[in-house]
Amino acid sequence: ALHCCGFRFSFSGDRAMNSTQSRIAVRLGAGLLVCAMVSPAGAAPFTWNGVTADWSVGTNWTPGGPPGAADAATVNAGNAQLNTGTTILGLTQGGGTVSGTGFLTITGPSTWTAGTHNGTGTTQFGSTLGITGVTTKSITGGRTLNLNGATSWSGNTGANNTISMANASIINNAGAFTDSNAFGSTISGSGTFNNNGTFNKDAATTTSVAVVFNNNSVVNVNAGVLLPGAGGTSTGTFNIASGAKLELRNGAHTLDNVTTSGAGTFEVSTDNVGADAIVYLNGGTHTTAFLLSGSTLRGSSHTLGGPATWTGGTINGTAAQSTTFGNSLAISGIGSKVLSGGRAVNLSLIHI
């Protein structure tokens, strides 16, 4: 079959073209050349017809589909229900829903400006994905999104372009996920974000992560504030640039032998609403500045190697555990500072 500009030309019979088919191919030559100039190589565009129906039924697409491994799909409305394993070249989603129990593999560049991924299946983006525009993007029904390429999250104009998760949905990032939204951005709802690649926060804004956030690789807070608020377990590295901040204010966070580095600040804080953070800092290497302004710091013995400030909050643990301030510690402010549980605090230089 030949695909061109939204049309499919099919020949039946022997694999070799007969003379009539050859003449058709010759007459189509100029048109095919034009198509090659405006479409990705080998990609035929297929648009979902806006119905709630089976992805695999050809009449639900224009032109007749379904799209295959060399084809790009567009979904703007309706519910494309996929319950089998399928591979396509690219996905442009401006609305509607991709759902079902199937595994959708997308090998080429894609864009997501609106719409939902729903159901217990998986959507896997193997190349670039642009998440942009003001409309909320939803991941529901226990859906898993695998991000294996370079994902850019950008284009908000205020409190919009939210990524909303529900029903224990999961994002697995194994590529490079970059938040460059010009205004504060939010990953909301309930679910889990697993960072197994690189997570970059680039704008001088606040990125609020209201789902469980597990960093098993590298997080670069290049500007602004990264605010994971639902807890998580991390074993990776947090690089915090000058003027930037990693802030843990809510949720139970287990940091197992993580590294916090850079000229920015690692802060354990509070919002005084009764849902303070508990941070289990279990060993690790910590050379960035540290600020304890609220909540509770626990965990196995650890050393904070950067300059530290304690303005409020609790340091808790047993007599067998210690918190060592390897640089200066400034204790200031009117907030209560509590040392409990028998934990030892080792000081190098203290300012009161």
Coordinates of C-alpha atoms in Angstrom, one line a residue, residues 8 44-46 48 55 61 63-74 86-90:
R8 CA -4.2 5.1 0.9
A44 CA 0.7 8.6 6.9
P45 CA -1.6 10.9 9.0
F46 CA -4.6 9.2 10.5
W48 CA -9.6 9.6 15.0
W55 CA -9.0 1.8 18.1
W61 CA -10.2 6.6 11.4
P63 CA -8.6 7.7 6.2
G64 CA -9.5 4.1 6.9
G65 CA -7.1 2.7 9.5
P66 CA -6.0 1.8 12.0
P67 CA -2.6 3.4 11.9
G68 CA 0.4 1.2 11.9
A69 CA 4.1 1.3 12.8
A70 CA 4.9 3.8 10.0
D71 CA 1.9 6.0 10.6
A72 CA 1.1 9.1 12.8
A73 CA -2.2 9.3 14.7
T74 CA -4.2 12.4 15.8
T86 CA 0.0 -1.4 18.9
T87 CA 3.0 0.6 17.6
I88 CA 2.6 3.9 15.8
L89 CA 5.1 6.5 14.6
G90 CA 3.7 9.6 16.3

